[in-house]
């Protein structure tokens, strides 16, 4: 991608951050009302009033009790390059009825040099109500960040969480491959999915663009179409294959494969398991092995896994073995994966044993048919021999819950705390510019997150602290933290020269995610009835919230 | 967006089609296995074998019996500009173990000049198993189109169908607004959603970028934050407002609003309905009206709809009315929308009657809180006064079903028909290069879609024809069509000079969609237990499918 209109203009100091991955992320990726409000603020002379907004979600997704925060890097890249082109400004003007020309001049000068962003580091395990980002700046500018920030964080965090949940159920030792490009919600859905699934603990993707953009390892074999594009072994013209050490050449690899197939057919324990295998499949496998002798992996379910796919694969793998190559394994894409993987493993082990081929039983078995958390869990309970899961549709579209509901709420303007009321108490916002801390207990697990007013003293290690539920007055606990971590760190200070957090490589973000997940108390993580993690406010903030609430809520009148 | 690396190169004749909307749609937006297969085809000398692939889905989404086909334009734009840059080729080479340099030369020369694409026109009502696209060309090239085409069509068709379903339940007369940008699956999810919801029958979007890219009407008001950013009426400094005809100026619009509020408070039928309204809300509304006097629309649920929002809105609307402006209406974003809209309508009508303000009762009421097909249906059953629905999360993420399962199957290679078998009969593919027709009955409704072999004579108006279920031998019907429409039209002929369909403006595609939906037999469309539309094959194709099936499927052996 090059030539982004909204890229850095090189004129402003300290702006050396690249633009967002997707060049379509411009200030126009916005709800119209952000611009109508900007205009109304500007008309009222309020556009520069200092405001503080919190970005947070209200409920963990997928019936779980944790969420992975992702999307921050893209937000900062967007913000660092925030600038409206003349063409964009013309379009905005034409979209606002009665818009004065002077407002266009105002838009022309807009950037984020007066904005500050504090955020929890990307890849962190996060919880409802605690601000993921605190954004401070001129109210009209900050409102223009609302829609793009929500768009960049909602799906990123949702799919990263989905990936983490799949990793949890699959276990550490399995290889997890993201195969979602074809079913994702649009091209960017695909590329973001690959990025954030990797962040959430996947090992690789099939998406070449994501591999190139983010350095994610790539995986892929061949499809059923490849198999059915072959008719017979006669099609293979160039039959020669050099041995792995380069010292010799097998002039007729096709015959070698056929010899190996006969050997399997005649071996005592495999005799009678299968009869004739499909010859077009054998031709496809042989041809694929000639192209990739050192990384041969075959899709074995085009015709019949046990009667054709596995024997054909083994014949080719044995032939490769004779030339010093080691086949990688197979992919199963239909049917009963538990049964097929177990039978395939038996077959491989029989060959290792009978034909004396070391490690043949360790062939990698990949499974990839409409998998999700539930099916992987069910496979585990049933017992299987799958080493790698390729997961697509359910993972990338977050089929079990297709949206995360992050919101962006005004909590302070002109140093006046603001609260958003609602008849639904879970929708009442927590006012004030706040600080947030994670308190850790004796065993090293995080115990509780606490929000305090900006100027309250921070919690201290070893000192007893009252943590209150923000809305339920009877829910309180004293905590003596063994470790205190301030959650919000400064990622953007506008033009100020002070230090701020650097954007980290994806791999480090991924490591943070994996490490934090490992450090969670197990009962928060389990799939069935997990224990909610506690989110609290200080006693002082509690009192202030309820003072403000009563102050703003109208008193009903009964007649 | 400009400067696309993969844009048209201007060198090849007849290529004047713009690139895809999203510049991230490049040949690398692909599963790795398309490249490993391309390499294996190339190694085997098979890369140019003429192949035919069908793109189709197996099941209508959302429990319905129809689907809207969308995404074709983006596919053609991608195909027309298909070309790998040197940087991309280097990356592919490094991703394929043992890749020969000569393959890079092959990739360098790749384009779609030998590819032909036949498709059903975008915006059509379509059904399972019938090819949406038939793609013909060199096997290695066509395989490289699989992932991008599926990606571009799956979500587009899914969300267009979702929009059409929302339109169906809301009814023709309601205004439907897409408000999904913040919750969509990534930036492109947002922009595609806006495009395809409009195609599926929505009237407008809040997404400014989509408005600019596709000419979709924009809608938007203000948020709760705007309301809570105001403290009191004293904040409003510039209180003057010119009358609508420009002939006079009201020097103190704030006082006029206050006078109007008192008038409402004192009117006989509204007296006692409310007491003090929230003053920061009144200040926000007044300020917003000063910015947009000719298009005033207010969000009225920040504090209390009936006790504060509606009276405040009416005061401002009345003040505007005195200066010759007409307010547009209100937006409700929480609570019981049926009740609130009905009460609001009563309030507006009371003002029209008592204060003698013509049309005040016709104020537009917009509702927008987590709406979906079910909630709109429930509102209809309950009775409401909503004129416009703003729908976000559920619409754009297709929450009820987050993915459509389009597939891309090889049906012929080197003039040899190919079939993909599966133990699950719904997954067996229909082989052969085919033609497809829609047959219409006496009442003008479509009756059945039929697939035939390429060289069979087309169905004729007035001639009796046997239509067979492709897999169920007992399901057959004679049809005498009153009209026959061939479904697949040529949208891409590679370098050939012959005529092909032009890409149409979005508005025409949208009109096709609306017209075709109106022309469907009502029982296919109903939400509960709709009648499946019939999809069939000719008697000749039926026989051939089953011949090929028996030919390819292995015969089991029982011992």
PDB file of C-alpha atoms in Angstrom, chain B residues 236-492:
ATOM      1  CA  UNK B 236     -25.033  30.133  24.706  1.00  0.00           C
ATOM      2  CA  UNK B 237     -23.316  33.338  23.682  1.00  0.00           C
ATOM      3  CA  UNK B 238     -24.467  33.990  20.147  1.00  0.00           C
ATOM      4  CA  UNK B 239     -28.244  33.917  20.521  1.00  0.00           C
ATOM      5  CA  UNK B 240     -29.280  35.523  17.241  1.00  0.00           C
ATOM      6  CA  UNK B 241     -31.076  33.574  14.511  1.00  0.00           C
ATOM      7  CA  UNK B 242     -32.161  34.844  11.114  1.00  0.00           C
ATOM      8  CA  UNK B 243     -35.633  33.859  10.028  1.00  0.00           C
ATOM      9  CA  UNK B 244     -36.031  31.228   7.338  1.00  0.00           C
ATOM     10  CA  UNK B 245     -36.900  33.780   4.681  1.00  0.00           C
ATOM     11  CA  UNK B 246     -33.912  35.907   5.670  1.00  0.00           C
ATOM     12  CA  UNK B 247     -36.141  38.953   6.209  1.00  0.00           C
ATOM     13  CA  UNK B 248     -35.758  39.355   9.971  1.00  0.00           C
ATOM     14  CA  UNK B 249     -33.497  38.320  12.830  1.00  0.00           C
ATOM     15  CA  UNK B 250     -34.511  37.080  16.241  1.00  0.00           C
ATOM     16  CA  UNK B 251     -31.886  38.604  18.529  1.00  0.00           C
ATOM     17  CA  UNK B 252     -32.534  36.272  21.443  1.00  0.00           C
ATOM     18  CA  UNK B 253     -33.503  32.816  20.267  1.00  0.00           C
ATOM     19  CA  UNK B 254     -32.855  31.454  23.783  1.00  0.00           C
ATOM     20  CA  UNK B 255     -35.617  33.624  25.256  1.00  0.00           C
ATOM     21  CA  UNK B 256     -37.926  32.646  22.425  1.00  0.00           C
ATOM     22  CA  UNK B 257     -37.312  28.977  23.279  1.00  0.00           C
ATOM     23  CA  UNK B 258     -38.050  29.668  26.946  1.00  0.00           C
ATOM     24  CA  UNK B 259     -41.265  31.486  26.041  1.00  0.00           C
ATOM     25  CA  UNK B 260     -42.312  28.506  23.915  1.00  0.00           C
ATOM     26  CA  UNK B 261     -41.559  26.103  26.755  1.00  0.00           C
ATOM     27  CA  UNK B 262     -43.779  28.122  29.081  1.00  0.00           C
ATOM     28  CA  UNK B 263     -46.499  28.119  26.428  1.00  0.00           C
ATOM     29  CA  UNK B 264     -46.401  24.310  26.335  1.00  0.00           C
ATOM     30  CA  UNK B 265     -46.357  24.076  30.110  1.00  0.00           C
ATOM     31  CA  UNK B 266     -49.453  26.215  30.290  1.00  0.00           C
ATOM     32  CA  UNK B 267     -51.412  24.625  27.481  1.00  0.00           C
ATOM     33  CA  UNK B 268     -54.485  22.937  28.875  1.00  0.00           C
ATOM     34  CA  UNK B 269     -53.964  19.331  27.711  1.00  0.00           C
ATOM     35  CA  UNK B 270     -50.212  19.271  28.417  1.00  0.00           C
ATOM     36  CA  UNK B 271     -50.418  21.033  31.756  1.00  0.00           C
ATOM     37  CA  UNK B 272     -49.082  18.770  34.486  1.00  0.00           C
ATOM     38  CA  UNK B 273     -47.569  16.180  32.097  1.00  0.00           C
ATOM     39  CA  UNK B 274     -44.118  17.441  33.040  1.00  0.00           C
ATOM     40  CA  UNK B 275     -42.637  19.970  35.443  1.00  0.00           C
ATOM     41  CA  UNK B 276     -39.061  21.293  35.263  1.00  0.00           C
ATOM     42  CA  UNK B 277     -37.149  20.044  32.232  1.00  0.00           C
ATOM     43  CA  UNK B 278     -33.415  19.461  32.258  1.00  0.00           C
ATOM     44  CA  UNK B 279     -31.724  22.785  31.473  1.00  0.00           C
ATOM     45  CA  UNK B 280     -28.488  21.388  30.069  1.00  0.00           C
ATOM     46  CA  UNK B 281     -30.574  19.390  27.620  1.00  0.00           C
ATOM     47  CA  UNK B 282     -32.538  22.494  26.677  1.00  0.00           C
ATOM     48  CA  UNK B 283     -29.252  24.355  26.160  1.00  0.00           C
ATOM     49  CA  UNK B 284     -27.937  21.543  23.942  1.00  0.00           C
ATOM     50  CA  UNK B 285     -31.097  21.461  21.820  1.00  0.00           C
ATOM     51  CA  UNK B 286     -31.155  25.251  21.485  1.00  0.00           C
ATOM     52  CA  UNK B 287     -27.517  25.310  20.497  1.00  0.00           C
ATOM     53  CA  UNK B 288     -28.019  22.508  17.984  1.00  0.00           C
ATOM     54  CA  UNK B 289     -30.989  24.350  16.473  1.00  0.00           C
ATOM     55  CA  UNK B 290     -28.877  27.499  16.120  1.00  0.00           C
ATOM     56  CA  UNK B 291     -26.397  25.422  14.093  1.00  0.00           C
ATOM     57  CA  UNK B 292     -29.022  23.551  12.034  1.00  0.00           C
ATOM     58  CA  UNK B 293     -32.233  25.610  12.058  1.00  0.00           C
ATOM     59  CA  UNK B 294     -33.505  24.043   8.833  1.00  0.00           C
ATOM     60  CA  UNK B 295     -32.846  20.413   9.790  1.00  0.00           C
ATOM     61  CA  UNK B 296     -33.329  20.247  13.553  1.00  0.00           C
ATOM     62  CA  UNK B 297     -33.525  16.678  14.847  1.00  0.00           C
ATOM     63  CA  UNK B 298     -32.858  15.968  18.527  1.00  0.00           C
ATOM     64  CA  UNK B 299     -31.967  12.920  20.588  1.00  0.00           C
ATOM     65  CA  UNK B 300     -34.483  13.148  23.426  1.00  0.00           C
ATOM     66  CA  UNK B 301     -33.636  10.324  25.849  1.00  0.00           C
ATOM     67  CA  UNK B 302     -30.551  11.592  27.671  1.00  0.00           C
ATOM     68  CA  UNK B 303     -32.442  12.392  30.889  1.00  0.00           C
ATOM     69  CA  UNK B 304     -36.103  11.423  30.570  1.00  0.00           C
ATOM     70  CA  UNK B 305     -38.019  11.239  27.305  1.00  0.00           C
ATOM     71  CA  UNK B 306     -41.459  12.403  28.426  1.00  0.00           C
ATOM     72  CA  UNK B 307     -40.499  14.591  31.386  1.00  0.00           C
ATOM     73  CA  UNK B 308     -37.668  16.420  29.688  1.00  0.00           C
ATOM     74  CA  UNK B 309     -36.620  15.438  26.163  1.00  0.00           C
ATOM     75  CA  UNK B 310     -39.942  15.823  24.347  1.00  0.00           C
ATOM     76  CA  UNK B 311     -41.021  19.112  26.003  1.00  0.00           C
ATOM     77  CA  UNK B 312     -37.542  20.580  25.445  1.00  0.00           C
ATOM     78  CA  UNK B 313     -37.581  19.471  21.830  1.00  0.00           C
ATOM     79  CA  UNK B 314     -41.052  20.920  21.285  1.00  0.00           C
ATOM     80  CA  UNK B 315     -40.038  24.257  22.804  1.00  0.00           C
ATOM     81  CA  UNK B 316     -37.131  24.554  20.365  1.00  0.00           C
ATOM     82  CA  UNK B 317     -39.237  23.283  17.454  1.00  0.00           C
ATOM     83  CA  UNK B 318     -41.954  25.857  18.224  1.00  0.00           C
ATOM     84  CA  UNK B 319     -39.391  28.640  18.431  1.00  0.00           C
ATOM     85  CA  UNK B 320     -37.990  27.568  15.062  1.00  0.00           C
ATOM     86  CA  UNK B 321     -41.515  27.472  13.714  1.00  0.00           C
ATOM     87  CA  UNK B 322     -42.035  31.094  14.667  1.00  0.00           C
ATOM     88  CA  UNK B 323     -39.048  31.974  12.505  1.00  0.00           C
ATOM     89  CA  UNK B 324     -40.426  29.987   9.574  1.00  0.00           C
ATOM     90  CA  UNK B 325     -38.350  26.824  10.027  1.00  0.00           C
ATOM     91  CA  UNK B 326     -39.732  23.310  10.290  1.00  0.00           C
ATOM     92  CA  UNK B 327     -38.061  20.949  12.751  1.00  0.00           C
ATOM     93  CA  UNK B 328     -37.462  17.438  11.417  1.00  0.00           C
ATOM     94  CA  UNK B 329     -38.157  15.330  14.480  1.00  0.00           C
ATOM     95  CA  UNK B 330     -36.691  13.300  17.313  1.00  0.00           C
ATOM     96  CA  UNK B 331     -34.599  10.194  17.926  1.00  0.00           C
ATOM     97  CA  UNK B 332     -35.339   7.672  20.676  1.00  0.00           C
ATOM     98  CA  UNK B 333     -32.408   5.480  21.704  1.00  0.00           C
ATOM     99  CA  UNK B 334     -33.508   3.544  24.802  1.00  0.00           C
ATOM    100  CA  UNK B 335     -36.466   2.177  26.701  1.00  0.00           C
ATOM    101  CA  UNK B 336     -39.865   1.088  25.410  1.00  0.00           C
ATOM    102  CA  UNK B 337     -39.890   2.405  21.864  1.00  0.00           C
ATOM    103  CA  UNK B 338     -43.516   1.457  21.185  1.00  0.00           C
ATOM    104  CA  UNK B 339     -44.778   3.343  24.250  1.00  0.00           C
ATOM    105  CA  UNK B 340     -42.454   6.312  23.901  1.00  0.00           C
ATOM    106  CA  UNK B 341     -43.168   6.808  20.211  1.00  0.00           C
ATOM    107  CA  UNK B 342     -46.906   6.670  20.831  1.00  0.00           C
ATOM    108  CA  UNK B 343     -46.702   9.135  23.727  1.00  0.00           C
ATOM    109  CA  UNK B 344     -44.431  11.437  21.735  1.00  0.00           C
ATOM    110  CA  UNK B 345     -46.877  11.386  18.810  1.00  0.00           C
ATOM    111  CA  UNK B 346     -49.744  12.290  21.165  1.00  0.00           C
ATOM    112  CA  UNK B 347     -47.681  15.174  22.548  1.00  0.00           C
ATOM    113  CA  UNK B 348     -46.891  16.462  19.038  1.00  0.00           C
ATOM    114  CA  UNK B 349     -50.535  16.191  17.988  1.00  0.00           C
ATOM    115  CA  UNK B 350     -51.679  18.005  21.131  1.00  0.00           C
ATOM    116  CA  UNK B 351     -49.363  20.872  20.245  1.00  0.00           C
ATOM    117  CA  UNK B 352     -50.565  20.923  16.638  1.00  0.00           C
ATOM    118  CA  UNK B 353     -54.149  21.109  17.877  1.00  0.00           C
ATOM    119  CA  UNK B 354     -53.827  23.418  20.849  1.00  0.00           C
ATOM    120  CA  UNK B 355     -51.189  25.817  19.636  1.00  0.00           C
ATOM    121  CA  UNK B 356     -52.447  25.635  16.100  1.00  0.00           C
ATOM    122  CA  UNK B 357     -49.176  24.606  14.452  1.00  0.00           C
ATOM    123  CA  UNK B 358     -49.932  22.820  11.178  1.00  0.00           C
ATOM    124  CA  UNK B 359     -48.092  19.513  10.612  1.00  0.00           C
ATOM    125  CA  UNK B 360     -46.496  19.553  14.082  1.00  0.00           C
ATOM    126  CA  UNK B 361     -48.063  16.140  14.678  1.00  0.00           C
ATOM    127  CA  UNK B 362     -46.217  14.733  11.654  1.00  0.00           C
ATOM    128  CA  UNK B 363     -42.813  15.166  13.275  1.00  0.00           C
ATOM    129  CA  UNK B 364     -40.514  12.281  12.255  1.00  0.00           C
ATOM    130  CA  UNK B 365     -39.824   9.794  15.053  1.00  0.00           C
ATOM    131  CA  UNK B 366     -36.612   7.817  14.648  1.00  0.00           C
ATOM    132  CA  UNK B 367     -35.844   4.790  16.841  1.00  0.00           C
ATOM    133  CA  UNK B 368     -32.401   3.289  17.230  1.00  0.00           C
ATOM    134  CA  UNK B 369     -31.700   1.022  20.186  1.00  0.00           C
ATOM    135  CA  UNK B 370     -30.220  -2.394  19.339  1.00  0.00           C
ATOM    136  CA  UNK B 371     -32.875  -3.062  16.718  1.00  0.00           C
ATOM    137  CA  UNK B 372     -33.107  -6.157  14.568  1.00  0.00           C
ATOM    138  CA  UNK B 373     -35.672  -8.091  12.510  1.00  0.00           C
ATOM    139  CA  UNK B 374     -37.311  -9.495  15.639  1.00  0.00           C
ATOM    140  CA  UNK B 375     -37.605  -6.217  17.531  1.00  0.00           C
ATOM    141  CA  UNK B 376     -38.999  -4.375  14.502  1.00  0.00           C
ATOM    142  CA  UNK B 377     -41.495  -7.196  14.027  1.00  0.00           C
ATOM    143  CA  UNK B 378     -42.446  -7.030  17.714  1.00  0.00           C
ATOM    144  CA  UNK B 379     -42.881  -3.247  17.517  1.00  0.00           C
ATOM    145  CA  UNK B 380     -45.172  -3.692  14.517  1.00  0.00           C
ATOM    146  CA  UNK B 381     -47.303  -6.186  16.397  1.00  0.00           C
ATOM    147  CA  UNK B 382     -47.506  -3.937  19.433  1.00  0.00           C
ATOM    148  CA  UNK B 383     -48.267  -0.763  17.493  1.00  0.00           C
ATOM    149  CA  UNK B 384     -45.914   2.226  17.382  1.00  0.00           C
ATOM    150  CA  UNK B 385     -45.411   5.650  15.847  1.00  0.00           C
ATOM    151  CA  UNK B 386     -41.862   5.210  14.592  1.00  0.00           C
ATOM    152  CA  UNK B 387     -41.209   6.578  11.094  1.00  0.00           C
ATOM    153  CA  UNK B 388     -37.530   5.722  10.775  1.00  0.00           C
ATOM    154  CA  UNK B 389     -35.409   2.914  12.156  1.00  0.00           C
ATOM    155  CA  UNK B 390     -31.681   3.348  12.746  1.00  0.00           C
ATOM    156  CA  UNK B 391     -30.144  -0.125  12.781  1.00  0.00           C
ATOM    157  CA  UNK B 392     -26.529  -0.915  13.583  1.00  0.00           C
ATOM    158  CA  UNK B 393     -24.884  -3.877  15.271  1.00  0.00           C
ATOM    159  CA  UNK B 394     -27.372  -6.599  14.398  1.00  0.00           C
ATOM    160  CA  UNK B 395     -27.592  -5.490  10.798  1.00  0.00           C
ATOM    161  CA  UNK B 396     -23.948  -5.008   9.876  1.00  0.00           C
ATOM    162  CA  UNK B 397     -22.408  -7.875  11.830  1.00  0.00           C
ATOM    163  CA  UNK B 398     -25.258 -10.160  10.733  1.00  0.00           C
ATOM    164  CA  UNK B 399     -25.539 -11.130  14.366  1.00  0.00           C
ATOM    165  CA  UNK B 400     -28.226 -13.742  13.683  1.00  0.00           C
ATOM    166  CA  UNK B 401     -25.853 -15.565  11.310  1.00  0.00           C
ATOM    167  CA  UNK B 402     -22.424 -14.080  10.857  1.00  0.00           C
ATOM    168  CA  UNK B 403     -21.319 -15.932   7.717  1.00  0.00           C
ATOM    169  CA  UNK B 404     -22.613 -17.152   4.387  1.00  0.00           C
ATOM    170  CA  UNK B 405     -20.972 -20.315   3.159  1.00  0.00           C
ATOM    171  CA  UNK B 406     -20.268 -19.677  -0.498  1.00  0.00           C
ATOM    172  CA  UNK B 407     -17.942 -22.268  -2.043  1.00  0.00           C
ATOM    173  CA  UNK B 408     -15.897 -22.436  -5.241  1.00  0.00           C
ATOM    174  CA  UNK B 409     -15.876 -25.845  -6.885  1.00  0.00           C
ATOM    175  CA  UNK B 410     -14.150 -27.315  -9.909  1.00  0.00           C
ATOM    176  CA  UNK B 411     -16.848 -28.621 -12.288  1.00  0.00           C
ATOM    177  CA  UNK B 412     -14.802 -29.258 -15.419  1.00  0.00           C
ATOM    178  CA  UNK B 413     -11.159 -29.427 -16.491  1.00  0.00           C
ATOM    179  CA  UNK B 414      -9.855 -30.093 -20.009  1.00  0.00           C
ATOM    180  CA  UNK B 415     -13.496 -30.629 -21.018  1.00  0.00           C
ATOM    181  CA  UNK B 416     -13.791 -33.441 -18.449  1.00  0.00           C
ATOM    182  CA  UNK B 417     -16.666 -32.918 -15.988  1.00  0.00           C
ATOM    183  CA  UNK B 418     -15.603 -33.224 -12.357  1.00  0.00           C
ATOM    184  CA  UNK B 419     -17.717 -33.931  -9.283  1.00  0.00           C
ATOM    185  CA  UNK B 420     -16.829 -33.364  -5.629  1.00  0.00           C
ATOM    186  CA  UNK B 421     -18.237 -36.208  -3.548  1.00  0.00           C
ATOM    187  CA  UNK B 422     -19.123 -36.102   0.107  1.00  0.00           C
ATOM    188  CA  UNK B 423     -20.837 -38.386   2.560  1.00  0.00           C
ATOM    189  CA  UNK B 424     -23.143 -35.435   3.164  1.00  0.00           C
ATOM    190  CA  UNK B 425     -25.315 -35.280   0.020  1.00  0.00           C
ATOM    191  CA  UNK B 426     -25.883 -31.531   0.404  1.00  0.00           C
ATOM    192  CA  UNK B 427     -22.136 -31.111  -0.154  1.00  0.00           C
ATOM    193  CA  UNK B 428     -21.957 -33.035  -3.433  1.00  0.00           C
ATOM    194  CA  UNK B 429     -21.205 -30.588  -6.234  1.00  0.00           C
ATOM    195  CA  UNK B 430     -23.107 -30.421  -9.534  1.00  0.00           C
ATOM    196  CA  UNK B 431     -20.583 -31.225 -12.269  1.00  0.00           C
ATOM    197  CA  UNK B 432     -20.204 -29.849 -15.819  1.00  0.00           C
ATOM    198  CA  UNK B 433     -20.056 -26.447 -17.378  1.00  0.00           C
ATOM    199  CA  UNK B 434     -23.697 -25.481 -17.094  1.00  0.00           C
ATOM    200  CA  UNK B 435     -26.301 -22.996 -18.207  1.00  0.00           C
ATOM    201  CA  UNK B 436     -28.968 -21.817 -15.791  1.00  0.00           C
ATOM    202  CA  UNK B 437     -32.438 -20.415 -16.372  1.00  0.00           C
ATOM    203  CA  UNK B 438     -35.212 -18.942 -14.281  1.00  0.00           C
ATOM    204  CA  UNK B 439     -38.677 -20.044 -15.371  1.00  0.00           C
ATOM    205  CA  UNK B 440     -41.658 -17.763 -14.686  1.00  0.00           C
ATOM    206  CA  UNK B 441     -45.282 -18.851 -14.301  1.00  0.00           C
ATOM    207  CA  UNK B 442     -48.605 -17.430 -15.394  1.00  0.00           C
ATOM    208  CA  UNK B 443     -48.866 -14.970 -12.532  1.00  0.00           C
ATOM    209  CA  UNK B 444     -45.477 -13.520 -13.320  1.00  0.00           C
ATOM    210  CA  UNK B 445     -43.717 -15.052 -10.316  1.00  0.00           C
ATOM    211  CA  UNK B 446     -40.495 -17.038 -10.748  1.00  0.00           C
ATOM    212  CA  UNK B 447     -41.388 -20.750 -10.434  1.00  0.00           C
ATOM    213  CA  UNK B 448     -38.127 -22.660 -10.563  1.00  0.00           C
ATOM    214  CA  UNK B 449     -34.437 -22.279 -11.479  1.00  0.00           C
ATOM    215  CA  UNK B 450     -33.072 -25.005 -13.746  1.00  0.00           C
ATOM    216  CA  UNK B 451     -29.497 -25.970 -14.589  1.00  0.00           C
ATOM    217  CA  UNK B 452     -28.710 -27.739 -17.869  1.00  0.00           C
ATOM    218  CA  UNK B 453     -25.592 -28.969 -19.616  1.00  0.00           C
ATOM    219  CA  UNK B 454     -23.901 -26.288 -21.712  1.00  0.00           C
ATOM    220  CA  UNK B 455     -25.054 -27.702 -25.017  1.00  0.00           C
ATOM    221  CA  UNK B 456     -28.631 -28.597 -24.187  1.00  0.00           C
ATOM    222  CA  UNK B 457     -31.286 -26.529 -25.960  1.00  0.00           C
ATOM    223  CA  UNK B 458     -32.651 -23.763 -23.716  1.00  0.00           C
ATOM    224  CA  UNK B 459     -36.120 -24.072 -22.189  1.00  0.00           C
ATOM    225  CA  UNK B 460     -38.788 -22.534 -24.430  1.00  0.00           C
ATOM    226  CA  UNK B 461     -41.776 -20.423 -23.481  1.00  0.00           C
ATOM    227  CA  UNK B 462     -44.948 -22.486 -23.598  1.00  0.00           C
ATOM    228  CA  UNK B 463     -43.096 -25.815 -23.900  1.00  0.00           C
ATOM    229  CA  UNK B 464     -43.436 -28.426 -21.194  1.00  0.00           C
ATOM    230  CA  UNK B 465     -40.168 -29.257 -19.476  1.00  0.00           C
ATOM    231  CA  UNK B 466     -39.224 -31.821 -16.831  1.00  0.00           C
ATOM    232  CA  UNK B 467     -37.418 -30.223 -13.850  1.00  0.00           C
ATOM    233  CA  UNK B 468     -35.695 -32.677 -11.502  1.00  0.00           C
ATOM    234  CA  UNK B 469     -34.299 -32.257  -8.016  1.00  0.00           C
ATOM    235  CA  UNK B 470     -30.535 -32.755  -8.482  1.00  0.00           C
ATOM    236  CA  UNK B 471     -30.226 -35.494  -5.859  1.00  0.00           C
ATOM    237  CA  UNK B 472     -33.683 -36.729  -4.906  1.00  0.00           C
ATOM    238  CA  UNK B 473     -34.952 -38.966  -7.675  1.00  0.00           C
ATOM    239  CA  UNK B 474     -38.613 -38.812  -6.681  1.00  0.00           C
ATOM    240  CA  UNK B 475     -38.811 -35.021  -6.721  1.00  0.00           C
ATOM    241  CA  UNK B 476     -39.799 -33.989 -10.260  1.00  0.00           C
ATOM    242  CA  UNK B 477     -42.158 -31.502 -11.837  1.00  0.00           C
ATOM    243  CA  UNK B 478     -43.308 -30.574 -15.330  1.00  0.00           C
ATOM    244  CA  UNK B 479     -43.193 -26.858 -15.953  1.00  0.00           C
ATOM    245  CA  UNK B 480     -44.598 -24.838 -18.846  1.00  0.00           C
ATOM    246  CA  UNK B 481     -42.750 -21.524 -18.520  1.00  0.00           C
ATOM    247  CA  UNK B 482     -44.476 -18.296 -19.527  1.00  0.00           C
ATOM    248  CA  UNK B 483     -41.119 -16.525 -19.534  1.00  0.00           C
ATOM    249  CA  UNK B 484     -37.541 -17.818 -19.531  1.00  0.00           C
ATOM    250  CA  UNK B 485     -34.591 -15.829 -18.307  1.00  0.00           C
ATOM    251  CA  UNK B 486     -31.024 -17.026 -18.732  1.00  0.00           C
ATOM    252  CA  UNK B 487     -29.312 -16.227 -15.423  1.00  0.00           C
ATOM    253  CA  UNK B 488     -25.608 -16.213 -16.206  1.00  0.00           C
ATOM    254  CA  UNK B 489     -24.406 -13.275 -18.267  1.00  0.00           C
ATOM    255  CA  UNK B 490     -20.854 -12.571 -19.363  1.00  0.00           C
ATOM    256  CA  UNK B 491     -19.142  -9.942 -17.186  1.00  0.00           C
ATOM    257  CA  UNK B 492     -15.555 -10.642 -18.228  1.00  0.00           C
TER     258      UNK B 492
END
